[in-house]
Amino acid sequence: MDRLAKKYLRPRKIPSTACSGCGLGQVQKKVLLAIEQLDLAPEEVVWGTGIGCAGRQSFNIWKGDNFAGTHGRVYAIAAGLRVALPEDKRIILFAGDGDAFGIGFSHLMHCARRNLDLSIIVADNFGYQSTGGQYGYTTPGGYVTDSSPYGNHEGGWLQKGIDILAILKEAGATFLARHSSLEGPAAVASIRKAIENRGFSLVHIIYPCVTHFGAVSLKSRDKEEIFRWFEGLFKENAGLYFKSGVYHDGTNSRPEFAAALKAWTKERQEEAQHG
Ligand code: SF4
């Protein structure tokens, strides 16, 4: 068993149920590396998951406390936990692109607006792959999917000139980054910063789906060919919509919601007591 998996994950959840060759494992490994570099113990982290490939493959895997939400709702649950739990408990959410950037987007935006202390990893496989490969909010334009037989005409969040990270920044997020799953230390460093920031942090990591996206959109089941396509996509679009790196670092620049709420409530209670 992998050293990090042995240290942080529940043995009965290993090996993962992800398809062989899926890039999701690369994303999970980066999160575990960041946690290890920060020297966090399983009991110091609460691990939340959403729905879809990212949610299903990472549900209940953490050796410490776990929770999960129905589609797009994990952010609302996390908001309640953030207020209820001690400030030093780290809450890490592992969700997919459909969960975070689609059905859960309204909840996500309000967590950013409030600068809630959450570290959110969005593992993006370019669509709804766990349900057979329908196009989603980040599917590259032009690609044939199960629900776009003539090609995806929309483009999605990354290609229509409206970067979803720009919206989250405007909403109030204090740390945002984007990487490909093929990146190593830079992506781990971003996750580390996201966990360290006492506020809303999101790291968007795009990974290749070797099953549905590969077979339907790329017409290939050759994993090496799919990974080469993925690598090329980032290279060709570096500086455009697949620009990697830290997008916004406003670490600790705004009050964190749960801490501010507690302080505000305490003040009101003291005022009420002393008339
Ligand atoms: S369907 Fe695609 S994204 Fe989902 S586990 Fe399989 S390879 Fe990974």
PDB file of C-alpha atoms and ligand atoms in Angstrom:
ATOM      1  CA  MET A   1       0.000   0.000   0.000  1.00  0.00           C
ATOM      2  CA  ASP A   2       1.170   3.511  -0.788  1.00  0.00           C
ATOM      3  CA  ARG A   3       2.918   5.173   2.184  1.00  0.00           C
ATOM      4  CA  LEU A   4       0.539   8.152   2.251  1.00  0.00           C
ATOM      5  CA  ALA A   5      -2.543   5.969   1.856  1.00  0.00           C
ATOM      6  CA  LYS A   6      -1.385   3.860   4.802  1.00  0.00           C
ATOM      7  CA  LYS A   7      -0.844   6.951   6.925  1.00  0.00           C
ATOM      8  CA  TYR A   8      -4.082   8.835   6.174  1.00  0.00           C
ATOM      9  CA  LEU A   9      -6.682   6.586   4.553  1.00  0.00           C
ATOM     10  CA  ARG A  10      -8.933   3.807   5.813  1.00  0.00           C
ATOM     11  CA  PRO A  11      -7.449   0.443   4.754  1.00  0.00           C
ATOM     12  CA  ARG A  12     -10.807  -0.940   3.584  1.00  0.00           C
ATOM     13  CA  LYS A  13     -11.029   1.937   1.082  1.00  0.00           C
ATOM     14  CA  ILE A  14      -7.777   0.912  -0.609  1.00  0.00           C
ATOM     15  CA  PRO A  15      -7.484   0.261  -3.507  1.00  0.00           C
ATOM     16  CA  SER A  16      -9.746   2.983  -4.863  1.00  0.00           C
ATOM     17  CA  THR A  17     -12.790   2.047  -6.924  1.00  0.00           C
ATOM     18  CA  ALA A  18     -11.788   4.564  -9.625  1.00  0.00           C
ATOM     19  CA  CYS A  19     -11.257   3.162 -13.127  1.00  0.00           C
ATOM     20  CA  SER A  20      -7.761   1.901 -13.740  1.00  0.00           C
ATOM     21  CA  GLY A  21      -5.587   4.756 -15.047  1.00  0.00           C
ATOM     22  CA  CYS A  22      -7.930   7.536 -13.861  1.00  0.00           C
ATOM     23  CA  GLY A  23      -6.158  10.812 -13.083  1.00  0.00           C
ATOM     24  CA  LEU A  24      -8.163  11.284  -9.881  1.00  0.00           C
ATOM     25  CA  GLY A  25      -5.550   9.421  -7.835  1.00  0.00           C
ATOM     26  CA  GLN A  26      -2.993  12.062  -8.833  1.00  0.00           C
ATOM     27  CA  VAL A  27      -5.232  14.729  -7.291  1.00  0.00           C
ATOM     28  CA  GLN A  28      -5.827  12.774  -4.086  1.00  0.00           C
ATOM     29  CA  LYS A  29      -2.116  12.153  -3.699  1.00  0.00           C
ATOM     30  CA  LYS A  30      -1.345  15.877  -3.903  1.00  0.00           C
ATOM     31  CA  VAL A  31      -3.835  16.592  -1.139  1.00  0.00           C
ATOM     32  CA  LEU A  32      -2.269  13.931   1.093  1.00  0.00           C
ATOM     33  CA  LEU A  33       1.228  15.270   0.368  1.00  0.00           C
ATOM     34  CA  ALA A  34       0.132  18.783   1.351  1.00  0.00           C
ATOM     35  CA  ILE A  35      -1.416  17.469   4.572  1.00  0.00           C
ATOM     36  CA  GLU A  36       1.785  15.592   5.363  1.00  0.00           C
ATOM     37  CA  GLN A  37       3.950  18.639   4.675  1.00  0.00           C
ATOM     38  CA  LEU A  38       1.801  20.599   7.124  1.00  0.00           C
ATOM     39  CA  ASP A  39       2.273  17.787   9.643  1.00  0.00           C
ATOM     40  CA  LEU A  40      -1.453  17.429  10.272  1.00  0.00           C
ATOM     41  CA  ALA A  41      -2.723  14.317  12.057  1.00  0.00           C
ATOM     42  CA  PRO A  42      -5.952  12.551  10.924  1.00  0.00           C
ATOM     43  CA  GLU A  43      -7.847  13.925  13.937  1.00  0.00           C
ATOM     44  CA  GLU A  44      -6.956  17.515  12.983  1.00  0.00           C
ATOM     45  CA  VAL A  45      -8.774  17.289   9.642  1.00  0.00           C
ATOM     46  CA  VAL A  46     -12.460  16.787   8.820  1.00  0.00           C
ATOM     47  CA  TRP A  47     -12.920  15.441   5.274  1.00  0.00           C
ATOM     48  CA  GLY A  48     -16.049  16.233   3.280  1.00  0.00           C
ATOM     49  CA  THR A  49     -17.118  14.968  -0.121  1.00  0.00           C
ATOM     50  CA  GLY A  50     -19.755  15.634  -2.749  1.00  0.00           C
ATOM     51  CA  ILE A  51     -21.207  13.483  -5.539  1.00  0.00           C
ATOM     52  CA  GLY A  52     -19.789  12.138  -8.801  1.00  0.00           C
ATOM     53  CA  CYS A  53     -16.445  10.482  -9.484  1.00  0.00           C
ATOM     54  CA  ALA A  54     -14.590  12.803  -7.068  1.00  0.00           C
ATOM     55  CA  GLY A  55     -17.171  12.260  -4.340  1.00  0.00           C
ATOM     56  CA  ARG A  56     -17.623   8.535  -4.803  1.00  0.00           C
ATOM     57  CA  GLN A  57     -13.927   7.697  -4.931  1.00  0.00           C
ATOM     58  CA  SER A  58     -13.084   9.817  -1.902  1.00  0.00           C
ATOM     59  CA  PHE A  59     -16.196   9.226   0.249  1.00  0.00           C
ATOM     60  CA  ASN A  60     -15.342   8.129   3.784  1.00  0.00           C
ATOM     61  CA  ILE A  61     -11.707   7.419   2.924  1.00  0.00           C
ATOM     62  CA  TRP A  62     -10.152   9.683   5.579  1.00  0.00           C
ATOM     63  CA  LYS A  63      -8.874   7.989   8.749  1.00  0.00           C
ATOM     64  CA  GLY A  64     -10.316  10.818  10.855  1.00  0.00           C
ATOM     65  CA  ASP A  65     -13.815  12.314  10.636  1.00  0.00           C
ATOM     66  CA  ASN A  66     -15.729  12.281   7.345  1.00  0.00           C
ATOM     67  CA  PHE A  67     -18.972  13.711   6.063  1.00  0.00           C
ATOM     68  CA  ALA A  68     -20.714  13.912   2.695  1.00  0.00           C
ATOM     69  CA  GLY A  69     -23.447  15.974   1.096  1.00  0.00           C
ATOM     70  CA  THR A  70     -26.022  15.267  -1.565  1.00  0.00           C
ATOM     71  CA  HIS A  71     -25.242  16.827  -4.924  1.00  0.00           C
ATOM     72  CA  GLY A  72     -23.964  20.379  -4.444  1.00  0.00           C
ATOM     73  CA  ARG A  73     -24.926  20.541  -0.787  1.00  0.00           C
ATOM     74  CA  VAL A  74     -21.668  19.667   0.948  1.00  0.00           C
ATOM     75  CA  TYR A  75     -20.808  23.408   1.195  1.00  0.00           C
ATOM     76  CA  ALA A  76     -23.931  24.123   3.236  1.00  0.00           C
ATOM     77  CA  ILE A  77     -23.134  21.272   5.633  1.00  0.00           C
ATOM     78  CA  ALA A  78     -19.536  22.456   5.847  1.00  0.00           C
ATOM     79  CA  ALA A  79     -20.726  25.976   6.698  1.00  0.00           C
ATOM     80  CA  GLY A  80     -22.619  24.632   9.719  1.00  0.00           C
ATOM     81  CA  LEU A  81     -19.652  22.518  10.787  1.00  0.00           C
ATOM     82  CA  ARG A  82     -17.292  25.472  10.429  1.00  0.00           C
ATOM     83  CA  VAL A  83     -19.324  27.446  12.933  1.00  0.00           C
ATOM     84  CA  ALA A  84     -19.768  24.464  15.273  1.00  0.00           C
ATOM     85  CA  LEU A  85     -16.207  23.096  15.286  1.00  0.00           C
ATOM     86  CA  PRO A  86     -13.144  24.569  17.003  1.00  0.00           C
ATOM     87  CA  GLU A  87     -11.223  27.046  14.818  1.00  0.00           C
ATOM     88  CA  ASP A  88      -8.094  24.904  14.617  1.00  0.00           C
ATOM     89  CA  LYS A  89      -9.930  21.948  13.039  1.00  0.00           C
ATOM     90  CA  ARG A  90      -9.202  22.000   9.306  1.00  0.00           C
ATOM     91  CA  ILE A  91     -12.139  21.246   6.978  1.00  0.00           C
ATOM     92  CA  ILE A  92     -11.118  19.905   3.575  1.00  0.00           C
ATOM     93  CA  LEU A  93     -13.754  19.330   0.909  1.00  0.00           C
ATOM     94  CA  PHE A  94     -13.052  17.083  -2.069  1.00  0.00           C
ATOM     95  CA  ALA A  95     -15.658  17.673  -4.765  1.00  0.00           C
ATOM     96  CA  GLY A  96     -16.114  17.468  -8.521  1.00  0.00           C
ATOM     97  CA  ASP A  97     -16.741  20.103 -11.191  1.00  0.00           C
ATOM     98  CA  GLY A  98     -20.464  19.350 -11.497  1.00  0.00           C
ATOM     99  CA  ASP A  99     -20.859  19.532  -7.747  1.00  0.00           C
ATOM    100  CA  ALA A 100     -18.907  22.751  -7.181  1.00  0.00           C
ATOM    101  CA  PHE A 101     -19.331  24.710 -10.417  1.00  0.00           C
ATOM    102  CA  GLY A 102     -22.858  23.592 -11.285  1.00  0.00           C
ATOM    103  CA  ILE A 103     -25.498  22.421  -8.868  1.00  0.00           C
ATOM    104  CA  GLY A 104     -23.636  23.610  -5.757  1.00  0.00           C
ATOM    105  CA  PHE A 105     -22.414  26.890  -7.197  1.00  0.00           C
ATOM    106  CA  SER A 106     -24.826  29.090  -5.292  1.00  0.00           C
ATOM    107  CA  HIS A 107     -23.767  27.539  -1.975  1.00  0.00           C
ATOM    108  CA  LEU A 108     -20.113  27.803  -3.007  1.00  0.00           C
ATOM    109  CA  MET A 109     -20.441  31.519  -3.824  1.00  0.00           C
ATOM    110  CA  HIS A 110     -21.988  32.284  -0.459  1.00  0.00           C
ATOM    111  CA  CYS A 111     -19.175  30.437   1.317  1.00  0.00           C
ATOM    112  CA  ALA A 112     -16.746  32.681  -0.624  1.00  0.00           C
ATOM    113  CA  ARG A 113     -18.791  35.801   0.185  1.00  0.00           C
ATOM    114  CA  ARG A 114     -18.601  34.928   3.861  1.00  0.00           C
ATOM    115  CA  ASN A 115     -14.913  33.968   3.634  1.00  0.00           C
ATOM    116  CA  LEU A 116     -15.696  30.748   5.476  1.00  0.00           C
ATOM    117  CA  ASP A 117     -12.590  28.885   6.536  1.00  0.00           C
ATOM    118  CA  LEU A 118     -12.852  25.911   4.164  1.00  0.00           C
ATOM    119  CA  SER A 119     -10.223  24.330   1.896  1.00  0.00           C
ATOM    120  CA  ILE A 120     -11.997  23.120  -1.211  1.00  0.00           C
ATOM    121  CA  ILE A 121     -10.332  20.907  -3.793  1.00  0.00           C
ATOM    122  CA  VAL A 122     -12.319  20.733  -7.021  1.00  0.00           C
ATOM    123  CA  ALA A 123     -11.219  17.635  -8.933  1.00  0.00           C
ATOM    124  CA  ASP A 124     -12.426  18.378 -12.474  1.00  0.00           C
ATOM    125  CA  ASN A 125     -12.851  15.604 -15.069  1.00  0.00           C
ATOM    126  CA  PHE A 126     -14.512  17.820 -17.720  1.00  0.00           C
ATOM    127  CA  GLY A 127     -18.097  16.760 -17.165  1.00  0.00           C
ATOM    128  CA  TYR A 128     -20.460  14.223 -15.635  1.00  0.00           C
ATOM    129  CA  GLN A 129     -18.298  11.151 -16.080  1.00  0.00           C
ATOM    130  CA  SER A 130     -19.749   8.997 -13.292  1.00  0.00           C
ATOM    131  CA  THR A 131     -23.139   9.012 -15.030  1.00  0.00           C
ATOM    132  CA  GLY A 132     -21.771   8.042 -18.416  1.00  0.00           C
ATOM    133  CA  GLY A 133     -20.032  11.167 -19.732  1.00  0.00           C
ATOM    134  CA  GLN A 134     -22.495  14.025 -20.215  1.00  0.00           C
ATOM    135  CA  TYR A 135     -21.039  17.477 -20.881  1.00  0.00           C
ATOM    136  CA  GLY A 136     -20.778  19.858 -17.939  1.00  0.00           C
ATOM    137  CA  TYR A 137     -19.538  23.309 -16.960  1.00  0.00           C
ATOM    138  CA  THR A 138     -15.903  22.849 -17.898  1.00  0.00           C
ATOM    139  CA  THR A 139     -16.118  20.468 -20.877  1.00  0.00           C
ATOM    140  CA  PRO A 140     -13.931  21.946 -23.624  1.00  0.00           C
ATOM    141  CA  GLY A 141     -15.927  23.375 -26.535  1.00  0.00           C
ATOM    142  CA  GLY A 142     -16.407  21.219 -29.597  1.00  0.00           C
ATOM    143  CA  TYR A 143     -15.972  17.833 -27.944  1.00  0.00           C
ATOM    144  CA  VAL A 144     -18.553  15.123 -28.492  1.00  0.00           C
ATOM    145  CA  THR A 145     -20.011  13.745 -25.262  1.00  0.00           C
ATOM    146  CA  ASP A 146     -22.887  11.447 -24.366  1.00  0.00           C
ATOM    147  CA  SER A 147     -25.233  14.468 -24.298  1.00  0.00           C
ATOM    148  CA  SER A 148     -23.653  16.500 -27.121  1.00  0.00           C
ATOM    149  CA  PRO A 149     -23.467  14.140 -30.115  1.00  0.00           C
ATOM    150  CA  TYR A 150     -22.593  17.015 -32.486  1.00  0.00           C
ATOM    151  CA  GLY A 151     -20.027  18.474 -30.087  1.00  0.00           C
ATOM    152  CA  ASN A 152     -20.343  20.703 -27.035  1.00  0.00           C
ATOM    153  CA  HIS A 153     -21.320  24.111 -28.438  1.00  0.00           C
ATOM    154  CA  GLU A 154     -21.128  25.970 -25.110  1.00  0.00           C
ATOM    155  CA  GLY A 155     -17.474  25.995 -24.152  1.00  0.00           C
ATOM    156  CA  GLY A 156     -18.053  26.126 -20.428  1.00  0.00           C
ATOM    157  CA  TRP A 157     -16.737  28.260 -17.584  1.00  0.00           C
ATOM    158  CA  LEU A 158     -13.142  28.283 -18.737  1.00  0.00           C
ATOM    159  CA  GLN A 159     -13.565  29.172 -22.374  1.00  0.00           C
ATOM    160  CA  LYS A 160     -16.234  31.826 -22.655  1.00  0.00           C
ATOM    161  CA  GLY A 161     -14.170  34.620 -21.188  1.00  0.00           C
ATOM    162  CA  ILE A 162     -15.702  34.191 -17.742  1.00  0.00           C
ATOM    163  CA  ASP A 163     -13.331  32.314 -15.510  1.00  0.00           C
ATOM    164  CA  ILE A 164     -15.123  30.777 -12.564  1.00  0.00           C
ATOM    165  CA  LEU A 165     -12.176  31.741 -10.358  1.00  0.00           C
ATOM    166  CA  ALA A 166     -12.776  35.406 -11.272  1.00  0.00           C
ATOM    167  CA  ILE A 167     -16.351  35.100 -10.026  1.00  0.00           C
ATOM    168  CA  LEU A 168     -15.218  33.481  -6.773  1.00  0.00           C
ATOM    169  CA  LYS A 169     -12.578  36.175  -6.301  1.00  0.00           C
ATOM    170  CA  GLU A 170     -15.203  38.862  -6.794  1.00  0.00           C
ATOM    171  CA  ALA A 171     -17.466  37.051  -4.330  1.00  0.00           C
ATOM    172  CA  GLY A 172     -14.785  37.302  -1.640  1.00  0.00           C
ATOM    173  CA  ALA A 173     -12.613  34.157  -1.766  1.00  0.00           C
ATOM    174  CA  THR A 174      -9.191  34.707  -0.221  1.00  0.00           C
ATOM    175  CA  PHE A 175      -7.135  31.981  -1.924  1.00  0.00           C
ATOM    176  CA  LEU A 176      -7.652  30.555  -5.428  1.00  0.00           C
ATOM    177  CA  ALA A 177      -5.434  28.408  -7.651  1.00  0.00           C
ATOM    178  CA  ARG A 178      -5.659  26.172 -10.713  1.00  0.00           C
ATOM    179  CA  HIS A 179      -3.466  23.264 -11.765  1.00  0.00           C
ATOM    180  CA  SER A 180      -3.405  20.197 -13.945  1.00  0.00           C
ATOM    181  CA  SER A 181      -3.127  16.825 -12.204  1.00  0.00           C
ATOM    182  CA  LEU A 182       0.193  16.365 -14.004  1.00  0.00           C
ATOM    183  CA  GLU A 183       1.810  19.139 -11.992  1.00  0.00           C
ATOM    184  CA  GLY A 184       3.776  18.187  -8.900  1.00  0.00           C
ATOM    185  CA  PRO A 185       5.281  20.520  -6.279  1.00  0.00           C
ATOM    186  CA  ALA A 186       3.510  23.684  -7.504  1.00  0.00           C
ATOM    187  CA  ALA A 187       0.088  22.074  -7.105  1.00  0.00           C
ATOM    188  CA  VAL A 188       0.996  20.652  -3.690  1.00  0.00           C
ATOM    189  CA  ALA A 189       2.201  24.107  -2.604  1.00  0.00           C
ATOM    190  CA  SER A 190      -1.147  25.626  -3.647  1.00  0.00           C
ATOM    191  CA  ILE A 191      -3.064  23.022  -1.649  1.00  0.00           C
ATOM    192  CA  ARG A 192      -0.831  23.699   1.333  1.00  0.00           C
ATOM    193  CA  LYS A 193      -1.571  27.433   1.101  1.00  0.00           C
ATOM    194  CA  ALA A 194      -5.270  26.683   0.778  1.00  0.00           C
ATOM    195  CA  ILE A 195      -5.191  24.644   3.990  1.00  0.00           C
ATOM    196  CA  GLU A 196      -3.135  27.275   5.815  1.00  0.00           C
ATOM    197  CA  ASN A 197      -5.374  30.185   4.823  1.00  0.00           C
ATOM    198  CA  ARG A 198      -7.950  30.973   7.514  1.00  0.00           C
ATOM    199  CA  GLY A 199     -10.659  31.752   5.004  1.00  0.00           C
ATOM    200  CA  PHE A 200     -12.275  30.492   1.810  1.00  0.00           C
ATOM    201  CA  SER A 201      -9.744  28.667  -0.369  1.00  0.00           C
ATOM    202  CA  LEU A 202     -10.336  26.712  -3.550  1.00  0.00           C
ATOM    203  CA  VAL A 203      -7.844  24.800  -5.671  1.00  0.00           C
ATOM    204  CA  HIS A 204      -9.175  23.731  -9.064  1.00  0.00           C
ATOM    205  CA  ILE A 205      -7.308  20.665 -10.338  1.00  0.00           C
ATOM    206  CA  ILE A 206      -8.177  19.263 -13.743  1.00  0.00           C
ATOM    207  CA  TYR A 207      -7.490  15.573 -14.397  1.00  0.00           C
ATOM    208  CA  PRO A 208      -8.071  13.195 -17.319  1.00  0.00           C
ATOM    209  CA  CYS A 209     -10.984  10.730 -17.363  1.00  0.00           C
ATOM    210  CA  VAL A 210      -9.668   7.703 -19.238  1.00  0.00           C
ATOM    211  CA  THR A 211     -13.054   6.015 -19.458  1.00  0.00           C
ATOM    212  CA  HIS A 212     -15.963   8.148 -20.692  1.00  0.00           C
ATOM    213  CA  PHE A 213     -14.188  11.305 -21.829  1.00  0.00           C
ATOM    214  CA  GLY A 214     -11.457   9.176 -23.352  1.00  0.00           C
ATOM    215  CA  ALA A 215     -13.750   6.775 -25.193  1.00  0.00           C
ATOM    216  CA  VAL A 216     -16.465   9.208 -26.314  1.00  0.00           C
ATOM    217  CA  SER A 217     -14.727  12.563 -26.688  1.00  0.00           C
ATOM    218  CA  LEU A 218     -11.245  11.453 -27.656  1.00  0.00           C
ATOM    219  CA  LYS A 219     -12.290   8.167 -29.322  1.00  0.00           C
ATOM    220  CA  SER A 220      -9.508   6.391 -27.511  1.00  0.00           C
ATOM    221  CA  ARG A 221      -9.080   3.858 -24.752  1.00  0.00           C
ATOM    222  CA  ASP A 222      -5.321   4.152 -24.870  1.00  0.00           C
ATOM    223  CA  LYS A 223      -4.385   5.709 -21.512  1.00  0.00           C
ATOM    224  CA  GLU A 224      -1.039   6.994 -22.669  1.00  0.00           C
ATOM    225  CA  GLU A 225      -2.653   8.692 -25.666  1.00  0.00           C
ATOM    226  CA  ILE A 226      -5.297  10.289 -23.398  1.00  0.00           C
ATOM    227  CA  PHE A 227      -2.679  11.602 -20.965  1.00  0.00           C
ATOM    228  CA  ARG A 228      -0.630  12.971 -23.890  1.00  0.00           C
ATOM    229  CA  TRP A 229      -3.743  14.805 -25.198  1.00  0.00           C
ATOM    230  CA  PHE A 230      -4.337  16.205 -21.718  1.00  0.00           C
ATOM    231  CA  GLU A 231      -0.737  17.378 -21.370  1.00  0.00           C
ATOM    232  CA  GLY A 232      -0.955  19.033 -24.798  1.00  0.00           C
ATOM    233  CA  LEU A 233      -4.211  20.785 -23.926  1.00  0.00           C
ATOM    234  CA  PHE A 234      -2.548  22.560 -21.000  1.00  0.00           C
ATOM    235  CA  LYS A 235       0.570  23.389 -23.004  1.00  0.00           C
ATOM    236  CA  GLU A 236      -1.382  24.771 -25.970  1.00  0.00           C
ATOM    237  CA  ASN A 237      -3.555  26.901 -23.739  1.00  0.00           C
ATOM    238  CA  ALA A 238      -0.991  27.987 -21.162  1.00  0.00           C
ATOM    239  CA  GLY A 239      -1.709  31.619 -20.404  1.00  0.00           C
ATOM    240  CA  LEU A 240      -5.289  31.274 -21.625  1.00  0.00           C
ATOM    241  CA  TYR A 241      -8.055  29.396 -19.903  1.00  0.00           C
ATOM    242  CA  PHE A 242      -5.842  26.554 -18.624  1.00  0.00           C
ATOM    243  CA  LYS A 243      -3.345  28.882 -17.002  1.00  0.00           C
ATOM    244  CA  SER A 244      -1.819  27.133 -14.002  1.00  0.00           C
ATOM    245  CA  GLY A 245      -0.734  28.562 -10.691  1.00  0.00           C
ATOM    246  CA  VAL A 246      -2.014  30.790  -7.935  1.00  0.00           C
ATOM    247  CA  TYR A 247      -4.894  32.878  -9.280  1.00  0.00           C
ATOM    248  CA  HIS A 248      -5.512  35.036  -6.238  1.00  0.00           C
ATOM    249  CA  ASP A 249      -3.715  35.207  -2.915  1.00  0.00           C
ATOM    250  CA  GLY A 250      -5.555  37.374  -0.427  1.00  0.00           C
ATOM    251  CA  THR A 251      -4.614  35.102   2.455  1.00  0.00           C
ATOM    252  CA  ASN A 252      -5.910  36.413   5.766  1.00  0.00           C
ATOM    253  CA  SER A 253      -6.957  39.712   4.146  1.00  0.00           C
ATOM    254  CA  ARG A 254     -10.596  39.551   5.273  1.00  0.00           C
ATOM    255  CA  PRO A 255     -12.276  38.491   8.525  1.00  0.00           C
ATOM    256  CA  GLU A 256     -13.210  34.825   8.597  1.00  0.00           C
ATOM    257  CA  PHE A 257     -16.958  34.282   8.978  1.00  0.00           C
ATOM    258  CA  ALA A 258     -17.177  31.797  11.870  1.00  0.00           C
ATOM    259  CA  ALA A 259     -14.624  33.635  14.025  1.00  0.00           C
ATOM    260  CA  ALA A 260     -16.263  37.005  13.298  1.00  0.00           C
ATOM    261  CA  LEU A 261     -19.729  35.606  14.040  1.00  0.00           C
ATOM    262  CA  LYS A 262     -18.588  34.216  17.396  1.00  0.00           C
ATOM    263  CA  ALA A 263     -16.908  37.492  18.385  1.00  0.00           C
ATOM    264  CA  TRP A 264     -19.959  39.518  17.307  1.00  0.00           C
ATOM    265  CA  THR A 265     -22.343  37.238  19.237  1.00  0.00           C
ATOM    266  CA  LYS A 266     -20.160  37.456  22.354  1.00  0.00           C
ATOM    267  CA  GLU A 267     -20.203  41.256  22.170  1.00  0.00           C
ATOM    268  CA  ARG A 268     -24.000  41.348  21.794  1.00  0.00           C
ATOM    269  CA  GLN A 269     -24.406  38.968  24.730  1.00  0.00           C
ATOM    270  CA  GLU A 270     -22.127  41.087  26.908  1.00  0.00           C
ATOM    271  CA  GLU A 271     -24.017  44.226  25.906  1.00  0.00           C
ATOM    272  CA  ALA A 272     -27.317  42.547  26.822  1.00  0.00           C
ATOM    273  CA  GLN A 273     -25.932  41.422  30.204  1.00  0.00           C
ATOM    274  CA  HIS A 274     -24.574  44.804  31.143  1.00  0.00           C
ATOM    275  CA  GLY A 275     -27.634  46.664  29.913  1.00  0.00           C
TER     276      GLY A 275
HETATM  277  S1  SF4 B   1     -15.382   7.507 -15.088  1.00  0.00           S
HETATM  278 FE1  SF4 B   1     -13.544   8.707 -15.637  1.00  0.00          FE
HETATM  279  S2  SF4 B   1     -13.275  10.207 -13.982  1.00  0.00           S
HETATM  280 FE2  SF4 B   1     -14.690   8.614 -13.250  1.00  0.00          FE
HETATM  281  S3  SF4 B   1     -13.393   7.126 -12.150  1.00  0.00           S
HETATM  282 FE3  SF4 B   1     -13.579   6.397 -14.292  1.00  0.00          FE
HETATM  283  S4  SF4 B   1     -11.813   7.305 -15.381  1.00  0.00           S
HETATM  284 FE4  SF4 B   1     -12.055   8.409 -13.441  1.00  0.00          FE
END
